Amino acid sequence: MKYAKYKYRSIVYKAPGQVNGKIIVAGAAGNWQNGAEAINAANGHSFAKALEHVVGDNNQIKFLAYNNAPPRVPKVKTKSNSKGVIILSTNADAAAWIVHTVPGFPIPKAVYTWPAAETAKGHLLLCLTIPESQINAIGLYFHKRNNYAHIS
């Protein structure tokens, strides 16, 4: 994958014991901003917005969630430590890839909920918007990493 194909990039860092994260977006290197809302709020922060089609119903959106500690699945053994979501538009050449460090997150087709036990820990969430044409390269990444897809 060529990095130039990424249209938008953002990173959220949530420090241990905090619910408000810091966000940095492409083009603003070194300019961390306070998150608009607490990460455990259902609305108002960038990742709740990005995940709205994963936790809701939209026929024009398809997604694949993967996590080595998937929600509601006890003690999965994988060779991977990967966690994330790929979100695809069925009516445009648009996709988002969210890579994160949060076990059991997100719970697809359920109201957005931040795992309360994860507030005590620090976490990173990275969001990339990419052309759908890059999905095959991401699929190769999945294949090589033995990721556990828990819903699609």
PDB file of C-alpha atoms in Angstrom:
ATOM      1  CA  MET A   1       0.000   0.000   0.000  1.00  0.00           C
ATOM      2  CA  LYS A   2       1.213   3.461  -0.785  1.00  0.00           C
ATOM      3  CA  TYR A   3       0.817   5.916   2.050  1.00  0.00           C
ATOM      4  CA  ALA A   4      -0.107   8.686  -0.408  1.00  0.00           C
ATOM      5  CA  LYS A   5      -3.421   6.903  -1.028  1.00  0.00           C
ATOM      6  CA  TYR A   6      -4.614   7.611   2.514  1.00  0.00           C
ATOM      7  CA  LYS A   7      -6.979  10.569   2.317  1.00  0.00           C
ATOM      8  CA  TYR A   8      -7.404  11.275   6.027  1.00  0.00           C
ATOM      9  CA  ARG A   9      -5.533  10.146   9.072  1.00  0.00           C
ATOM     10  CA  SER A  10      -6.218  10.737  12.722  1.00  0.00           C
ATOM     11  CA  ILE A  11      -4.810   9.331  15.922  1.00  0.00           C
ATOM     12  CA  VAL A  12      -6.430   9.389  19.344  1.00  0.00           C
ATOM     13  CA  TYR A  13      -4.372   8.716  22.458  1.00  0.00           C
ATOM     14  CA  LYS A  14      -6.288   7.994  25.648  1.00  0.00           C
ATOM     15  CA  ALA A  15      -4.023   8.105  28.687  1.00  0.00           C
ATOM     16  CA  PRO A  16      -4.442   5.580  31.521  1.00  0.00           C
ATOM     17  CA  GLY A  17      -7.224   6.553  33.907  1.00  0.00           C
ATOM     18  CA  GLN A  18      -8.557   9.272  31.591  1.00  0.00           C
ATOM     19  CA  VAL A  19     -11.728   9.321  29.489  1.00  0.00           C
ATOM     20  CA  ASN A  20     -10.731  12.386  27.483  1.00  0.00           C
ATOM     21  CA  GLY A  21      -8.181  11.692  24.802  1.00  0.00           C
ATOM     22  CA  LYS A  22      -5.859  13.762  22.691  1.00  0.00           C
ATOM     23  CA  ILE A  23      -6.317  13.777  18.919  1.00  0.00           C
ATOM     24  CA  ILE A  24      -4.009  14.667  16.077  1.00  0.00           C
ATOM     25  CA  VAL A  25      -5.062  14.752  12.435  1.00  0.00           C
ATOM     26  CA  ALA A  26      -3.104  14.652   9.187  1.00  0.00           C
ATOM     27  CA  GLY A  27      -1.538  17.985   8.368  1.00  0.00           C
ATOM     28  CA  ALA A  28      -1.333  19.039  12.012  1.00  0.00           C
ATOM     29  CA  ALA A  29       1.860  17.220  13.030  1.00  0.00           C
ATOM     30  CA  GLY A  30       2.834  18.044  16.582  1.00  0.00           C
ATOM     31  CA  ASN A  31      -0.472  19.804  17.225  1.00  0.00           C
ATOM     32  CA  TRP A  32      -2.343  17.496  19.586  1.00  0.00           C
ATOM     33  CA  GLN A  33      -5.818  18.753  20.473  1.00  0.00           C
ATOM     34  CA  ASN A  34      -8.133  17.814  23.302  1.00  0.00           C
ATOM     35  CA  GLY A  35     -10.834  15.420  22.164  1.00  0.00           C
ATOM     36  CA  ALA A  36     -14.250  17.036  21.702  1.00  0.00           C
ATOM     37  CA  GLU A  37     -15.904  14.561  24.064  1.00  0.00           C
ATOM     38  CA  ALA A  38     -14.960  11.783  26.442  1.00  0.00           C
ATOM     39  CA  ILE A  39     -14.211   8.538  24.617  1.00  0.00           C
ATOM     40  CA  ASN A  40     -16.886   6.764  26.650  1.00  0.00           C
ATOM     41  CA  ALA A  41     -19.583   9.157  25.340  1.00  0.00           C
ATOM     42  CA  ALA A  42     -21.822   7.718  22.631  1.00  0.00           C
ATOM     43  CA  ASN A  43     -21.677  10.929  20.567  1.00  0.00           C
ATOM     44  CA  GLY A  44     -19.316  13.780  19.902  1.00  0.00           C
ATOM     45  CA  HIS A  45     -15.896  12.202  19.474  1.00  0.00           C
ATOM     46  CA  SER A  46     -14.306  11.137  16.218  1.00  0.00           C
ATOM     47  CA  PHE A  47     -14.342   7.378  16.793  1.00  0.00           C
ATOM     48  CA  ALA A  48     -17.993   7.241  17.851  1.00  0.00           C
ATOM     49  CA  LYS A  49     -18.747   9.020  14.564  1.00  0.00           C
ATOM     50  CA  ALA A  50     -16.516   6.692  12.553  1.00  0.00           C
ATOM     51  CA  LEU A  51     -18.130   3.635  14.140  1.00  0.00           C
ATOM     52  CA  GLU A  52     -21.751   4.761  13.787  1.00  0.00           C
ATOM     53  CA  HIS A  53     -22.315   2.364  10.871  1.00  0.00           C
ATOM     54  CA  VAL A  54     -20.735  -0.540  12.743  1.00  0.00           C
ATOM     55  CA  VAL A  55     -23.014  -0.163  15.738  1.00  0.00           C
ATOM     56  CA  GLY A  56     -26.090   0.738  13.667  1.00  0.00           C
ATOM     57  CA  ASP A  57     -27.849  -0.509  10.553  1.00  0.00           C
ATOM     58  CA  ASN A  58     -27.018   0.908   7.131  1.00  0.00           C
ATOM     59  CA  ASN A  59     -27.467  -1.139   3.947  1.00  0.00           C
ATOM     60  CA  GLN A  60     -24.889   0.992   2.123  1.00  0.00           C
ATOM     61  CA  ILE A  61     -22.153   0.148   4.613  1.00  0.00           C
ATOM     62  CA  LYS A  62     -20.365  -3.179   5.108  1.00  0.00           C
ATOM     63  CA  PHE A  63     -17.720  -3.831   7.717  1.00  0.00           C
ATOM     64  CA  LEU A  64     -15.312  -6.413   9.040  1.00  0.00           C
ATOM     65  CA  ALA A  65     -14.317  -6.286  12.713  1.00  0.00           C
ATOM     66  CA  TYR A  66     -11.322  -8.200  14.013  1.00  0.00           C
ATOM     67  CA  ASN A  67      -9.898  -8.521  17.499  1.00  0.00           C
ATOM     68  CA  ASN A  68      -7.729 -11.080  19.260  1.00  0.00           C
ATOM     69  CA  ALA A  69     -10.067 -10.563  22.251  1.00  0.00           C
ATOM     70  CA  PRO A  70     -13.445 -10.208  20.497  1.00  0.00           C
ATOM     71  CA  PRO A  71     -16.533  -9.032  22.363  1.00  0.00           C
ATOM     72  CA  ARG A  72     -18.737 -11.751  23.817  1.00  0.00           C
ATOM     73  CA  VAL A  73     -16.372 -14.555  22.744  1.00  0.00           C
ATOM     74  CA  PRO A  74     -14.478 -16.097  25.679  1.00  0.00           C
ATOM     75  CA  LYS A  75     -10.816 -17.064  25.501  1.00  0.00           C
ATOM     76  CA  VAL A  76     -10.059 -17.026  21.790  1.00  0.00           C
ATOM     77  CA  LYS A  77      -6.541 -18.221  20.988  1.00  0.00           C
ATOM     78  CA  THR A  78      -4.874 -16.464  18.074  1.00  0.00           C
ATOM     79  CA  LYS A  79      -1.329 -15.815  16.948  1.00  0.00           C
ATOM     80  CA  SER A  80      -2.219 -12.180  16.395  1.00  0.00           C
ATOM     81  CA  ASN A  81      -2.556  -9.189  18.687  1.00  0.00           C
ATOM     82  CA  SER A  82      -4.413  -7.190  16.026  1.00  0.00           C
ATOM     83  CA  LYS A  83      -7.576  -5.212  16.646  1.00  0.00           C
ATOM     84  CA  GLY A  84      -9.567  -3.084  14.247  1.00  0.00           C
ATOM     85  CA  VAL A  85     -12.468  -2.500  11.894  1.00  0.00           C
ATOM     86  CA  ILE A  86     -12.669  -2.026   8.138  1.00  0.00           C
ATOM     87  CA  ILE A  87     -15.737  -0.076   7.023  1.00  0.00           C
ATOM     88  CA  LEU A  88     -16.722  -0.068   3.318  1.00  0.00           C
ATOM     89  CA  SER A  89     -19.229   2.006   1.404  1.00  0.00           C
ATOM     90  CA  THR A  90     -21.180  -0.048  -1.144  1.00  0.00           C
ATOM     91  CA  ASN A  91     -22.030   2.993  -3.268  1.00  0.00           C
ATOM     92  CA  ALA A  92     -18.664   4.789  -3.433  1.00  0.00           C
ATOM     93  CA  ASP A  93     -14.936   4.081  -3.677  1.00  0.00           C
ATOM     94  CA  ALA A  94     -14.485   4.816   0.007  1.00  0.00           C
ATOM     95  CA  ALA A  95     -13.372   2.845   3.021  1.00  0.00           C
ATOM     96  CA  ALA A  96     -12.101   3.479   6.536  1.00  0.00           C
ATOM     97  CA  TRP A  97      -9.665   1.325   8.452  1.00  0.00           C
ATOM     98  CA  ILE A  98      -9.574   1.774  12.214  1.00  0.00           C
ATOM     99  CA  VAL A  99      -6.692   0.072  13.999  1.00  0.00           C
ATOM    100  CA  HIS A 100      -6.758   0.173  17.796  1.00  0.00           C
ATOM    101  CA  THR A 101      -5.537  -1.424  21.025  1.00  0.00           C
ATOM    102  CA  VAL A 102      -8.883  -1.986  22.787  1.00  0.00           C
ATOM    103  CA  PRO A 103      -9.883  -5.584  23.620  1.00  0.00           C
ATOM    104  CA  GLY A 104     -13.542  -6.471  23.040  1.00  0.00           C
ATOM    105  CA  PHE A 105     -14.227  -3.303  21.059  1.00  0.00           C
ATOM    106  CA  PRO A 106     -16.410  -2.322  19.309  1.00  0.00           C
ATOM    107  CA  ILE A 107     -19.461  -4.483  19.830  1.00  0.00           C
ATOM    108  CA  PRO A 108     -21.034  -4.584  16.360  1.00  0.00           C
ATOM    109  CA  LYS A 109     -24.754  -3.954  15.909  1.00  0.00           C
ATOM    110  CA  ALA A 110     -25.081  -2.739  19.508  1.00  0.00           C
ATOM    111  CA  VAL A 111     -25.222   0.771  20.960  1.00  0.00           C
ATOM    112  CA  TYR A 112     -21.725   2.311  21.094  1.00  0.00           C
ATOM    113  CA  THR A 113     -20.168   1.392  24.429  1.00  0.00           C
ATOM    114  CA  TRP A 114     -16.617   2.013  25.609  1.00  0.00           C
ATOM    115  CA  PRO A 115     -15.464  -0.959  27.740  1.00  0.00           C
ATOM    116  CA  ALA A 116     -15.383   0.463  31.299  1.00  0.00           C
ATOM    117  CA  ALA A 117     -12.486  -1.815  32.306  1.00  0.00           C
ATOM    118  CA  GLU A 118     -10.341  -0.215  29.576  1.00  0.00           C
ATOM    119  CA  THR A 119     -10.574   3.302  31.025  1.00  0.00           C
ATOM    120  CA  ALA A 120      -7.810   2.460  33.506  1.00  0.00           C
ATOM    121  CA  LYS A 121      -5.461   1.608  30.612  1.00  0.00           C
ATOM    122  CA  GLY A 122      -3.880   3.711  27.915  1.00  0.00           C
ATOM    123  CA  HIS A 123      -5.050   3.153  24.337  1.00  0.00           C
ATOM    124  CA  LEU A 124      -4.368   4.259  20.780  1.00  0.00           C
ATOM    125  CA  LEU A 125      -6.908   4.440  17.970  1.00  0.00           C
ATOM    126  CA  LEU A 126      -5.802   5.159  14.421  1.00  0.00           C
ATOM    127  CA  CYS A 127      -8.249   5.938  11.612  1.00  0.00           C
ATOM    128  CA  LEU A 128      -7.324   5.929   7.928  1.00  0.00           C
ATOM    129  CA  THR A 129      -9.693   6.648   5.079  1.00  0.00           C
ATOM    130  CA  ILE A 130      -8.614   4.782   1.992  1.00  0.00           C
ATOM    131  CA  PRO A 131      -9.864   3.995  -1.483  1.00  0.00           C
ATOM    132  CA  GLU A 132     -11.732   0.708  -1.601  1.00  0.00           C
ATOM    133  CA  SER A 133      -9.183  -0.434  -4.180  1.00  0.00           C
ATOM    134  CA  GLN A 134      -6.690  -0.907  -1.317  1.00  0.00           C
ATOM    135  CA  ILE A 135      -8.808  -3.583   0.388  1.00  0.00           C
ATOM    136  CA  ASN A 136      -6.963  -6.465  -1.319  1.00  0.00           C
ATOM    137  CA  ALA A 137      -3.679  -5.283   0.188  1.00  0.00           C
ATOM    138  CA  ILE A 138      -5.322  -5.106   3.610  1.00  0.00           C
ATOM    139  CA  GLY A 139      -6.759  -8.597   3.046  1.00  0.00           C
ATOM    140  CA  LEU A 140      -3.223  -9.854   2.452  1.00  0.00           C
ATOM    141  CA  TYR A 141      -2.231  -8.266   5.780  1.00  0.00           C
ATOM    142  CA  PHE A 142      -5.076 -10.167   7.485  1.00  0.00           C
ATOM    143  CA  HIS A 143      -4.060 -13.433   5.866  1.00  0.00           C
ATOM    144  CA  LYS A 144      -0.442 -13.099   7.006  1.00  0.00           C
ATOM    145  CA  ARG A 145      -1.376 -12.086  10.572  1.00  0.00           C
ATOM    146  CA  ASN A 146      -3.980 -14.804  11.242  1.00  0.00           C
ATOM    147  CA  ASN A 147      -6.460 -12.206  12.461  1.00  0.00           C
ATOM    148  CA  TYR A 148      -9.680 -13.309  14.133  1.00  0.00           C
ATOM    149  CA  ALA A 149     -12.617 -11.711  12.328  1.00  0.00           C
ATOM    150  CA  HIS A 150     -15.537 -11.743  14.736  1.00  0.00           C
ATOM    151  CA  ILE A 151     -18.174 -10.160  12.516  1.00  0.00           C
ATOM    152  CA  SER A 152     -18.594  -9.027   8.950  1.00  0.00           C
TER     153      SER A 152
END
